[in-house]
Coordinates of C-alpha atoms in Angstrom, one line a residue:
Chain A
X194 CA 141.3 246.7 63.2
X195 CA 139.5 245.2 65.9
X196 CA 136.3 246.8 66.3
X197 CA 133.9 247.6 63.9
X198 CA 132.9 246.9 60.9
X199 CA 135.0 249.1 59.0
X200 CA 136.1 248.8 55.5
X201 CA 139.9 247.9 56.6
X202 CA 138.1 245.0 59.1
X203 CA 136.3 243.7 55.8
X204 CA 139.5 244.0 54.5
X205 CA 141.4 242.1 56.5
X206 CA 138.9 239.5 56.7
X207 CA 138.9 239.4 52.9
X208 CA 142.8 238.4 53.0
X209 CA 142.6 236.1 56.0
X210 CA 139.9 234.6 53.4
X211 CA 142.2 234.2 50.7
X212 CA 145.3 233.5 52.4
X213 CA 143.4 230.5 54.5
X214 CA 142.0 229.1 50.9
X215 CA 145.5 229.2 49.3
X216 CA 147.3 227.4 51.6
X217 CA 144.0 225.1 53.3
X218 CA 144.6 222.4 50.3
X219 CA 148.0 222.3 49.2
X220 CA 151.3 220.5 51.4
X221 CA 153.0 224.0 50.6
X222 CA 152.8 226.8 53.9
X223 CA 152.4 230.2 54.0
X224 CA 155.8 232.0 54.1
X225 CA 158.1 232.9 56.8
X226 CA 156.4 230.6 58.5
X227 CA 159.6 229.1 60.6
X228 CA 159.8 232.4 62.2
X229 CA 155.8 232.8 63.5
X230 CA 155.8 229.5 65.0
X231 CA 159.3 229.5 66.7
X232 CA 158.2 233.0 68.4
X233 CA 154.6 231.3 69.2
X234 CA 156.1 228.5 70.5
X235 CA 158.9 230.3 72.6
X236 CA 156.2 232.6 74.2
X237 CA 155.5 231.7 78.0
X238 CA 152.6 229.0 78.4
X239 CA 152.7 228.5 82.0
X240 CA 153.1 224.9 81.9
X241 CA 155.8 223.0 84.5
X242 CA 157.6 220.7 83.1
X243 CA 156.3 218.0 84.6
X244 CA 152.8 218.7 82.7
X245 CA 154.9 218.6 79.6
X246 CA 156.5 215.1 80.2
X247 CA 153.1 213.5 81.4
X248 CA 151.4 215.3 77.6
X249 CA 155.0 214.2 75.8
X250 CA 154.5 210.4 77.4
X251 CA 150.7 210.1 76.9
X252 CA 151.5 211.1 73.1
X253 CA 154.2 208.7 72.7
X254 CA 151.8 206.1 74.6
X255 CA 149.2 206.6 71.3
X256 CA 152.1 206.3 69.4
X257 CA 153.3 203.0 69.7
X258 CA 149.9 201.3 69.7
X259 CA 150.2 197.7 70.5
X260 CA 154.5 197.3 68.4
X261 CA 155.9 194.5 70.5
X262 CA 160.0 195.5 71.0
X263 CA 161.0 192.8 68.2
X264 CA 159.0 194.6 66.0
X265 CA 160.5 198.1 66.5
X266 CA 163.5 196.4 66.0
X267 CA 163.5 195.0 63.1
X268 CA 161.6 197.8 61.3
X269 CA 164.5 200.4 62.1
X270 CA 167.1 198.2 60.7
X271 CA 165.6 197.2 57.6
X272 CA 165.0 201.0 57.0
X273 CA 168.6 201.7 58.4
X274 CA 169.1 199.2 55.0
X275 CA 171.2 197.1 57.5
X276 CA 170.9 193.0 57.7
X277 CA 171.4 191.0 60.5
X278 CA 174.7 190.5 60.7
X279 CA 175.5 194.0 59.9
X280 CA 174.0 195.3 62.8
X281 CA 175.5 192.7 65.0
X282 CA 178.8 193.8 64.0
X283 CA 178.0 197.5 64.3
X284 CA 176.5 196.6 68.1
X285 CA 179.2 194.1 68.7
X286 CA 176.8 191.6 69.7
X287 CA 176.6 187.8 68.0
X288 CA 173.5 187.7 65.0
X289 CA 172.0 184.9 66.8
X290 CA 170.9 187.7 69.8
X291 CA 170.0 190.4 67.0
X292 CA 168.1 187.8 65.1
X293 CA 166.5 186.3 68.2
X294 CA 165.1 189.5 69.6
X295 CA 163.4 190.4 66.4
X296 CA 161.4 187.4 66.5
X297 CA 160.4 187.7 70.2
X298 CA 162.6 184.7 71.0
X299 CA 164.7 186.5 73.1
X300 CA 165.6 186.1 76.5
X301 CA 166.6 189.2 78.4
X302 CA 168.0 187.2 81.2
X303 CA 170.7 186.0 78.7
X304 CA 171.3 189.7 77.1
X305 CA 172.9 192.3 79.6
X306 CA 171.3 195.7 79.3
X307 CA 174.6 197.3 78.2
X308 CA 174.7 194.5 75.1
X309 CA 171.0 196.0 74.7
X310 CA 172.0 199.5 75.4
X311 CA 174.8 198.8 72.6
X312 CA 172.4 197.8 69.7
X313 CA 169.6 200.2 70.2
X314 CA 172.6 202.9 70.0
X315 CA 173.7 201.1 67.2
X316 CA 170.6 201.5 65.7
X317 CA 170.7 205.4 66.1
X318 CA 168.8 205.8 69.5
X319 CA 169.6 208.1 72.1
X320 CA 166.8 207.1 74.3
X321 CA 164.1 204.5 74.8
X322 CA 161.6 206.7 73.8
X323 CA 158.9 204.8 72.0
X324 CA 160.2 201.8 72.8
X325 CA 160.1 202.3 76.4
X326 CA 156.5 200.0 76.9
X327 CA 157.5 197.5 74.6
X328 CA 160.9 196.6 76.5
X329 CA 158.9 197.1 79.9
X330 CA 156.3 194.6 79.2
X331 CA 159.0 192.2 77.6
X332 CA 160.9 192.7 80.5
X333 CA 158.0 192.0 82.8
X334 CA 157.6 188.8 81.1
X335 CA 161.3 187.9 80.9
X336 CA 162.5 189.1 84.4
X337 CA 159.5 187.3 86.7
X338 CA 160.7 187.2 90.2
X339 CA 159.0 184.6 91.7
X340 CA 158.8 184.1 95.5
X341 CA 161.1 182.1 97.7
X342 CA 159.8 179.1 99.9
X343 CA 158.9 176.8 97.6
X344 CA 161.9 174.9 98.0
X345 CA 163.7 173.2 95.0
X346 CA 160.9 172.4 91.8
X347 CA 162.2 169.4 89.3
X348 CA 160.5 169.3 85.8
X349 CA 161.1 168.4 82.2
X350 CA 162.7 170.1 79.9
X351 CA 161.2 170.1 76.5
X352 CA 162.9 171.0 73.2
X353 CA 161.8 175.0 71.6
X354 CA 160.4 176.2 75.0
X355 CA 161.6 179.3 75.7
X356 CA 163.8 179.8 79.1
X357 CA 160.9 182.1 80.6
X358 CA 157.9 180.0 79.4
X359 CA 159.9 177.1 80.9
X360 CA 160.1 179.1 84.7
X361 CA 156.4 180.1 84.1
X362 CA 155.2 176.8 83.6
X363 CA 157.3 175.4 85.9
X364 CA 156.5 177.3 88.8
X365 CA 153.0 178.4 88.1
X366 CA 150.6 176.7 90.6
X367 CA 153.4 176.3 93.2
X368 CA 154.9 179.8 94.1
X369 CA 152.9 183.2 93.2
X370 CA 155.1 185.9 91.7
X371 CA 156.2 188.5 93.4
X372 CA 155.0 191.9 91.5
X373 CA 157.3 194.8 93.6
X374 CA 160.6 192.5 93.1
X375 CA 159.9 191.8 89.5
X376 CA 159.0 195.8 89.2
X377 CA 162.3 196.6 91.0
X378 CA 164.1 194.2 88.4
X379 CA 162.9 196.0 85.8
X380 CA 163.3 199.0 86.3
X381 CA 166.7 198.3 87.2
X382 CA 167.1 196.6 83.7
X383 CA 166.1 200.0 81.9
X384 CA 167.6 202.2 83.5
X385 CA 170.7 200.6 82.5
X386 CA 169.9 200.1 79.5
X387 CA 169.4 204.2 79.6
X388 CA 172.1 204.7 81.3
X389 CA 174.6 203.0 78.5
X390 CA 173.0 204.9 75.6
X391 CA 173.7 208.1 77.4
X392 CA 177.3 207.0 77.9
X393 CA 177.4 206.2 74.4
X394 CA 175.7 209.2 73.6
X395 CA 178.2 211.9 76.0
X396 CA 181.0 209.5 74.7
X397 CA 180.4 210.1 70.8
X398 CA 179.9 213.8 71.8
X399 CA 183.5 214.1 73.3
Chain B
X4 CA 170.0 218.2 86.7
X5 CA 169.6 221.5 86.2
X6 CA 171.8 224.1 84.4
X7 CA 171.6 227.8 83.6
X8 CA 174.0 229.9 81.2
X9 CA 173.4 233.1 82.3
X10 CA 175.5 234.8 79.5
X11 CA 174.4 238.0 78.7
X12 CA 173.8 237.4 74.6
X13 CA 177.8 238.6 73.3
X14 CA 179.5 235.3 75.0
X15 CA 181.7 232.9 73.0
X16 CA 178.7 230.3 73.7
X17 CA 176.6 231.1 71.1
X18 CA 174.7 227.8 69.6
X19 CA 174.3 228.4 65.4
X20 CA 171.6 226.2 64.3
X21 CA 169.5 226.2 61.2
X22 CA 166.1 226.3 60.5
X23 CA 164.8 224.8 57.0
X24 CA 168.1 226.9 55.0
X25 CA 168.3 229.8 57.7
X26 CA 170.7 230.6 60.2
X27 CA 168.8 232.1 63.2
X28 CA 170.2 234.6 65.5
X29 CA 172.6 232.4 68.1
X30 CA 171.3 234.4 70.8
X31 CA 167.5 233.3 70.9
X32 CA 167.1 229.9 72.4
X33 CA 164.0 227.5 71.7
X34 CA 163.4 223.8 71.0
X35 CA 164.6 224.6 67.5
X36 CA 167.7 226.9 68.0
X37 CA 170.0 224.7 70.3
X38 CA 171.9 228.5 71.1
X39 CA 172.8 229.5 74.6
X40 CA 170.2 230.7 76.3
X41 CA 169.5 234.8 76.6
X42 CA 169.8 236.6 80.0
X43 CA 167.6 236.4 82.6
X44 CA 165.6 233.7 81.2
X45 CA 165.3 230.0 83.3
X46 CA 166.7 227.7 80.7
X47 CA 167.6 224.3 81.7
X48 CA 168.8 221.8 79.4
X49 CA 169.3 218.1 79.2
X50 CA 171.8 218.8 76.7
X51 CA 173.0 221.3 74.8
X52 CA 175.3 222.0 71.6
X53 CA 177.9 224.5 72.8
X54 CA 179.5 226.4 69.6
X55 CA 183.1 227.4 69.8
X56 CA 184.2 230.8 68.2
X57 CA 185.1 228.7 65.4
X58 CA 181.5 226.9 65.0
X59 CA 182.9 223.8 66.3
X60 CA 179.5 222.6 67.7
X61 CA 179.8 220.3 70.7
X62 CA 177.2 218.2 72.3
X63 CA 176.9 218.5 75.8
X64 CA 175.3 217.3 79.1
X65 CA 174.2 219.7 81.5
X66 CA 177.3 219.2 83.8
X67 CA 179.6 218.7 80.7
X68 CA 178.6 222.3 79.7
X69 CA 178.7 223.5 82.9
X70 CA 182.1 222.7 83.3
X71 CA 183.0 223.6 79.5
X72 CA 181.4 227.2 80.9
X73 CA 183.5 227.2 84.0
X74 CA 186.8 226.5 81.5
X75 CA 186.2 229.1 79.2
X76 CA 184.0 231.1 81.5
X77 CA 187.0 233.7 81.6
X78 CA 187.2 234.0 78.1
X79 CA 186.8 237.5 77.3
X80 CA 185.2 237.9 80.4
X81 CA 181.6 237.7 79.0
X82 CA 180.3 234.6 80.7
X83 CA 181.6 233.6 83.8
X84 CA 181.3 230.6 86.4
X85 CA 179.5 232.1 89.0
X86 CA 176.9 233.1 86.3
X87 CA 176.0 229.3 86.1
X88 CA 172.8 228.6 88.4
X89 CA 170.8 226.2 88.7
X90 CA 167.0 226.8 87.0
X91 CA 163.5 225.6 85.8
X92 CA 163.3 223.5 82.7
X93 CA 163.6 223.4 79.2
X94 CA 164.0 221.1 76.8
X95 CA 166.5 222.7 74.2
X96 CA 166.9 220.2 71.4
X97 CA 169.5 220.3 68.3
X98 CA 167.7 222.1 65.4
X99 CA 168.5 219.9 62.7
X100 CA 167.5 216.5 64.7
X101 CA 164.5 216.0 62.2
X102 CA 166.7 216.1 59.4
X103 CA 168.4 213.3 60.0
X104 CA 165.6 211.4 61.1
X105 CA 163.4 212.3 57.5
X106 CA 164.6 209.7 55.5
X107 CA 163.5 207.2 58.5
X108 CA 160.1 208.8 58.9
X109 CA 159.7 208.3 55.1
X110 CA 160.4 205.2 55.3
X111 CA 157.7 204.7 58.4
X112 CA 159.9 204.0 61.3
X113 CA 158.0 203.9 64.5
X114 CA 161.0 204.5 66.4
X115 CA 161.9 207.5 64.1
X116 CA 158.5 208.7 64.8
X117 CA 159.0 208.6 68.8
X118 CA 162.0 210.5 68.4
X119 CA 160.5 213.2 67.1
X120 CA 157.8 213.2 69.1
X121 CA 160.2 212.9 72.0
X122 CA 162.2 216.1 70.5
X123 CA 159.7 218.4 69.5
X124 CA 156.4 217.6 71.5
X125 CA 157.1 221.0 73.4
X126 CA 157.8 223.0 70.7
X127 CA 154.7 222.1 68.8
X128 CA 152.1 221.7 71.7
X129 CA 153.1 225.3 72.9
X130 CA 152.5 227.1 69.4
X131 CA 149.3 225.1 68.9
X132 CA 148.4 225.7 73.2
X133 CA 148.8 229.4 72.3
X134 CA 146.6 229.4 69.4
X135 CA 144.4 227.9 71.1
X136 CA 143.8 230.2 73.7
X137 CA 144.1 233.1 71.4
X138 CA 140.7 231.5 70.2
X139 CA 139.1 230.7 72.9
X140 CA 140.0 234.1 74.9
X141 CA 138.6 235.6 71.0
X142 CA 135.1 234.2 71.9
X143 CA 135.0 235.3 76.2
X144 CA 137.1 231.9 77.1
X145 CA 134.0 229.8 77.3
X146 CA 136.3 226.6 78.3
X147 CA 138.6 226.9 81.0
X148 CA 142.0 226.7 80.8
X149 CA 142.6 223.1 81.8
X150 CA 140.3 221.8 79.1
X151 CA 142.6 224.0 76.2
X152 CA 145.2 222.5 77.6
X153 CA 143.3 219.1 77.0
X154 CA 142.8 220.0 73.9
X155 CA 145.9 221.0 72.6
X156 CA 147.2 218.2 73.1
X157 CA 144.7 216.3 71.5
X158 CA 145.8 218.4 68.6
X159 CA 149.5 217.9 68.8
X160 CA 148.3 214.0 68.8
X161 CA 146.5 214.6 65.9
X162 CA 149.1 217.2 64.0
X163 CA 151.8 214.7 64.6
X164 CA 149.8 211.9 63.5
X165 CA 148.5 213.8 60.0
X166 CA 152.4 215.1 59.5
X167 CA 153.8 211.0 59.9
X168 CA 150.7 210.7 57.3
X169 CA 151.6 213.3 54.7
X170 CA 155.6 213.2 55.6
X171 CA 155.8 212.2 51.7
X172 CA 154.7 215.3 50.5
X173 CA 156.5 217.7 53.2
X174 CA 159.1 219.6 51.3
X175 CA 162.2 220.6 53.3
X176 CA 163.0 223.6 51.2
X177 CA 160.0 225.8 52.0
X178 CA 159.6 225.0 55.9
X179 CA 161.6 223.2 58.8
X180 CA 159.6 220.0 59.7
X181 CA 158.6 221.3 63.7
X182 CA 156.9 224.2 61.9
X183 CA 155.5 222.5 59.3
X184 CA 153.4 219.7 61.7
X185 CA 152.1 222.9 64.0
X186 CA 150.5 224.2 60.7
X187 CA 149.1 220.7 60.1
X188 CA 147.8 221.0 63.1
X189 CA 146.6 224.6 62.5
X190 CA 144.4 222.5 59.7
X191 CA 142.8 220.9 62.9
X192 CA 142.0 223.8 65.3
X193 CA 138.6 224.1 63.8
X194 CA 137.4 220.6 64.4
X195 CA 138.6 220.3 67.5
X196 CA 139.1 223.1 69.4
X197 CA 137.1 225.6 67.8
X198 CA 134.3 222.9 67.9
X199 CA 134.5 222.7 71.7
X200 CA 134.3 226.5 72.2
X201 CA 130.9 226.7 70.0
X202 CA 129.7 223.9 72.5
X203 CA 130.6 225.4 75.6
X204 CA 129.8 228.8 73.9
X205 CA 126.5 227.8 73.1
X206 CA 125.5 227.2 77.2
X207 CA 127.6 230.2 78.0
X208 CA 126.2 233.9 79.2
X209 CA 124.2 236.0 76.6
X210 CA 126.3 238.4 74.5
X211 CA 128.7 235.7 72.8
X212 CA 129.2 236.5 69.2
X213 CA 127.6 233.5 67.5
X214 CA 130.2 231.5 66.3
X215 CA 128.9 229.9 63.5
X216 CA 128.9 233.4 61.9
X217 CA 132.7 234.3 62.8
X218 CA 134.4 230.9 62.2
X219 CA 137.2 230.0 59.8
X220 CA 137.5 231.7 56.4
X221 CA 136.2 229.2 54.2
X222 CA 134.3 227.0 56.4
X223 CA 130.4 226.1 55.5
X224 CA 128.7 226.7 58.8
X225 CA 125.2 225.3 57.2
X226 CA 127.2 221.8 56.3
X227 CA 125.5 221.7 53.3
X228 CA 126.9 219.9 49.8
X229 CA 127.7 221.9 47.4
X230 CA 126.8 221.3 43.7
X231 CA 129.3 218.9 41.8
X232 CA 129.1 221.5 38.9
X233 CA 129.6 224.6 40.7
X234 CA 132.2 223.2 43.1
X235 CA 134.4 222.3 39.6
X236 CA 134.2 226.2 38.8
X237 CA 134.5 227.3 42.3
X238 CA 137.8 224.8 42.5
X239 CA 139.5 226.3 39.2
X240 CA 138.9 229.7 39.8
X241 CA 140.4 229.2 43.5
X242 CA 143.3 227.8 41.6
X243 CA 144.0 231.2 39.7
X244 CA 143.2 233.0 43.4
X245 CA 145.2 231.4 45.2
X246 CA 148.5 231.4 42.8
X247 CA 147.8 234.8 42.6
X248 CA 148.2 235.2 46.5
X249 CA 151.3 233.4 47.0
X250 CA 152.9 235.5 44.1
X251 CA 151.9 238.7 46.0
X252 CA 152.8 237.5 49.2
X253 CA 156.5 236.4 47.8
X254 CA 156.6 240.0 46.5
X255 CA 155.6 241.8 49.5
X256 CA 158.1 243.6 52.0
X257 CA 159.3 240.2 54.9
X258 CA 157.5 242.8 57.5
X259 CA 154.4 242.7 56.1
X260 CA 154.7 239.5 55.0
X261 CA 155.9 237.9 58.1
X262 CA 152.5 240.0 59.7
X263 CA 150.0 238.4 57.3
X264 CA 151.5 235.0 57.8
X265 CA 150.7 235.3 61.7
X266 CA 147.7 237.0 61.8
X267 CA 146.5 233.6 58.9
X268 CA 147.9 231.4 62.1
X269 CA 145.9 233.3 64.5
X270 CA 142.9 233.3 62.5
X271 CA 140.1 233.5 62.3
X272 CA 139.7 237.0 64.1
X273 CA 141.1 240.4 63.5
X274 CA 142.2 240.8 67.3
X275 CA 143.7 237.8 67.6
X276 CA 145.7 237.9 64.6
X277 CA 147.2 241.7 66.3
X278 CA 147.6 239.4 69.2
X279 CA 150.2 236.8 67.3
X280 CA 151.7 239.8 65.1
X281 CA 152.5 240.8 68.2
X282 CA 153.7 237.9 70.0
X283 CA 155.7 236.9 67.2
X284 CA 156.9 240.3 66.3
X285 CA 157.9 241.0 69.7
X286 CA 155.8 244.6 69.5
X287 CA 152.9 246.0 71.3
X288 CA 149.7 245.3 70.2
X289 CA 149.3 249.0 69.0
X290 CA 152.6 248.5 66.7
X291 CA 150.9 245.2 65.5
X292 CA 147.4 246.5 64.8
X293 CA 149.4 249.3 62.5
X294 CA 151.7 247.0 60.7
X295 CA 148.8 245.0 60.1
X296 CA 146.9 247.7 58.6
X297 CA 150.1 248.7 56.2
X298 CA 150.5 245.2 55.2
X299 CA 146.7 244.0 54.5
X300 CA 146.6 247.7 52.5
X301 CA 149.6 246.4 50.6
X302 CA 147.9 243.2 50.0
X303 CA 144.7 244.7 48.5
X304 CA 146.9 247.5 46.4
X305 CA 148.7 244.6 45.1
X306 CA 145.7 242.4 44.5
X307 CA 144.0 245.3 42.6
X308 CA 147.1 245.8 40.3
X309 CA 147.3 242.0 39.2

């Protein structure tokens, strides 16, 4: 059925022909079509699993676009059909922090990872996933380490400025940031924040 | 952290997962089937459901179900300790995950959506990475491999992104959702892979088969538009055809049926459809080629009889 143009090669391209115009339009697959794909997808492809993770990340990357973390947030617990103080209950965490960090008023300085890690479980997350850039570039914001030497800086406080703005705008022009201790921050920030929705995680499991 | 059940298939750790209303075999482990994995094969796991005797399904870390191993590892003597080694990856995910997450991805969660991408990227870029080099190796592999492997993912992107589109009209009953998004992204092979492969096919040594000739069922090569008029008979008469295939395929033996099914996914050539009978099959390509002669002949009895 390879070779040739035979009558059973016509005939199988014949019912490939019909079988691809029967299911090309309509949301309904072929049958047994659980089966074919599991074995296709179980069949060796030579890839490590590094390549995978780097394919799996660059996917998710497309994924979540330009979401801030607020965002994400606040989408999964109105679909969750949860309000505010709900899902401070449920996370154990006061609706003022809930409420802030859907509205990108949050300060992470003031909210522990494991409070964090609490609430996205709460939320029905085993892992950052998506949400993994969002948090990093909030955290990059929020977690600024800014370099030592500058001796003690006075300034005014004004009402509705957030805590972070406040440092920013305090310190810009007189100490530079420094990027490796800030990086170092955060990434110290999610893995903990990964590391108490795994213990949640293993813990529900037991 | 890496863990390996090296049991060999009649242990007590046996995972039961289902797939759309099926129960798959325990014993055969994939990103869909959370069971133990089979002998001999690397498996590691970031965590894994370990089902009692009883079906009390567990979820387990790697070390958690090593040590769960170790305990029972006597039991019946089938799987022991010292069968536990350390292994390559592989992400073995709980089969009903999507399930829960449907009613979110309905609802257009972007977190929901990341979670299944997270879950079942693997499972869907292999079976899409596969039929893609079943076409390209179809046409004498005019890419290389590294730019397939581009490609497929591209496609997963893309079969992903068309399933979160469509999720509304997905219906649970007639597929699992993993399975379901690699056939949306089947939709896509021809514009982007196959597209690529006429390109590179078109610089490539003399002797190619010319593609635009041998591409998918169905496809207009020329690109032309197709009269209004005639494209209104040519849709209701497709109607009528295509009902009629689906009833003959529903009546057909699951062998033959399950055969015609893959060679459609390998399409759109004869030898690479005996190449994913026989992948999925688990035959030689000899057993394929003849049980995809039986069942096309079945097809075309039964299509004469209607």
């Amino acid at each position: 059925m390879t070779t040739g143009p035979s009558g059973e090669d016509s005939e199988l391209e014949m019912t490939l022909k019909q079988m691809e115009t029967a299911y090309a339009a309509g949301d309904v697959p072929p049958p047994d079509l659980d089966e074919v794909v599991t074995h296709l997808s179980k069949s060796p492809s030579g890839l490590t699993p590094d390549e995978f993770g780097q394919r799996r990340r660059r996917t998710l990357e497309q994924l979540s676009g330009n979401l801030q973390f607020g965002e994400l947030v606040r989408k999964r617990r109105e679909v969750m059909g949860l309000d505010v103080d709900e899902l401070a209950a449920r996370a154990k965490v006061r609706p003022t922090t809930v409420d802030e960090l859907e509205q990108g008023d949050a300060d992470l300085h003031m909210i522990d990872a494991v409070i964090l890690g609490n609430l996205l479980y709460s939320l029905g997350l085993d892992g950052l996933g998506i949400a993994e850039r969002p948090l990093r570039e909030l955290a990059e914001k929020h977690l600024t380490i800014y370099r030592a030497g500058a001796g003690q800086v006075f300034g005014r406080t004004r009402k509705a400025v957030r805590p972070h703005t406040r440092r920013r705008d305090l310190l810009g022009g007189i100490v530079e940031p420094d990027h490796d201790a800030t990086r170092r921050a955060v990434e110290t920030y999610l893995t903990e924040v990964r590391e108490r929705l795994s213990e949640l995680v293993s813990s529900q499991s037991r | 952290m890496a863990g390996f059940v090296d049991c060999d298939g009649e242990s007590d750790f046996g995972g039961v997962s289902r797939i759309g209303r099926r129960i798959v075999n325990q014993f055969q482990p994939s990103p869909l089937n959370t069971g133990a994995p089979v002998a001999g094969r690397a498996v590691e796991f970031k965590k894994v459901r370990v089902a009692s005797p009883g079906f009390e399904t567990l979820q387990r870390t790697p070390l958690q179900a090593r040590r769960l191993i170790e305990r029972r590892g006597n039991n019946k003597g089938k799987c022991s300790p010292t069968r536990v080694q350390s292994v390559a990856w592989w992400r073995i995910v709980s089969s009903d995950s999507w399930r829960a997450w449907l009613p979110l991805l309905r609802a257009g969660d972007v977190l929901a959506k990341g979670q299944l991408v997270e879950a079942y990227f693997d499972y869907v870029y292999s079976a899409l990475l596969r039929l893609s080099r079943l076409l390209n190796s179809k046409f004498y592999s005019p890419l290389p491999d590294p730019e397939i492997k581009e490609l497929a993912e591209e496609l997963t992107g893309l079969a992903f992104g068309k399933a979160f589109a469509d999720i509304e009209s997905f219906d649970e009953s007639k597929s699992a959702l993993p399975s379901w998004i690699v056939w949306k992204g089947r939709a896509s092979l021809k514009g982007t892979v196959l597209k690529e492969i006429r390109e590179a096919a078109r610089h490539a040594r003399h002797g190619t088969p010319d593609l635009t000739e041998l591409g998918f069922a169905g496809e207009d090569a020329s690109g032309a538009q197709p009269d209004p008029a005639d494209e209104a008979v040519r849709r209701l008469s497709m109607a009528e055809s295509d009902a009629r295939v689906r009833t003959i395929l529903a009546s057909m033996l699951p062998s033959h049926r399950q055969a015609l099914t893959a060679a459609y996914l390998g399409a759109p050539s004869g030898s690479s459809a005996v190449d994913v009978i026989s992948i999925t099959m688990g035959t030689s390509k000899l057993a394929a080629d003849s049980l995809l002669r039986r069942a096309v002949r079945e097809f075309r009895r039964r299509w004469a009889a209607e």
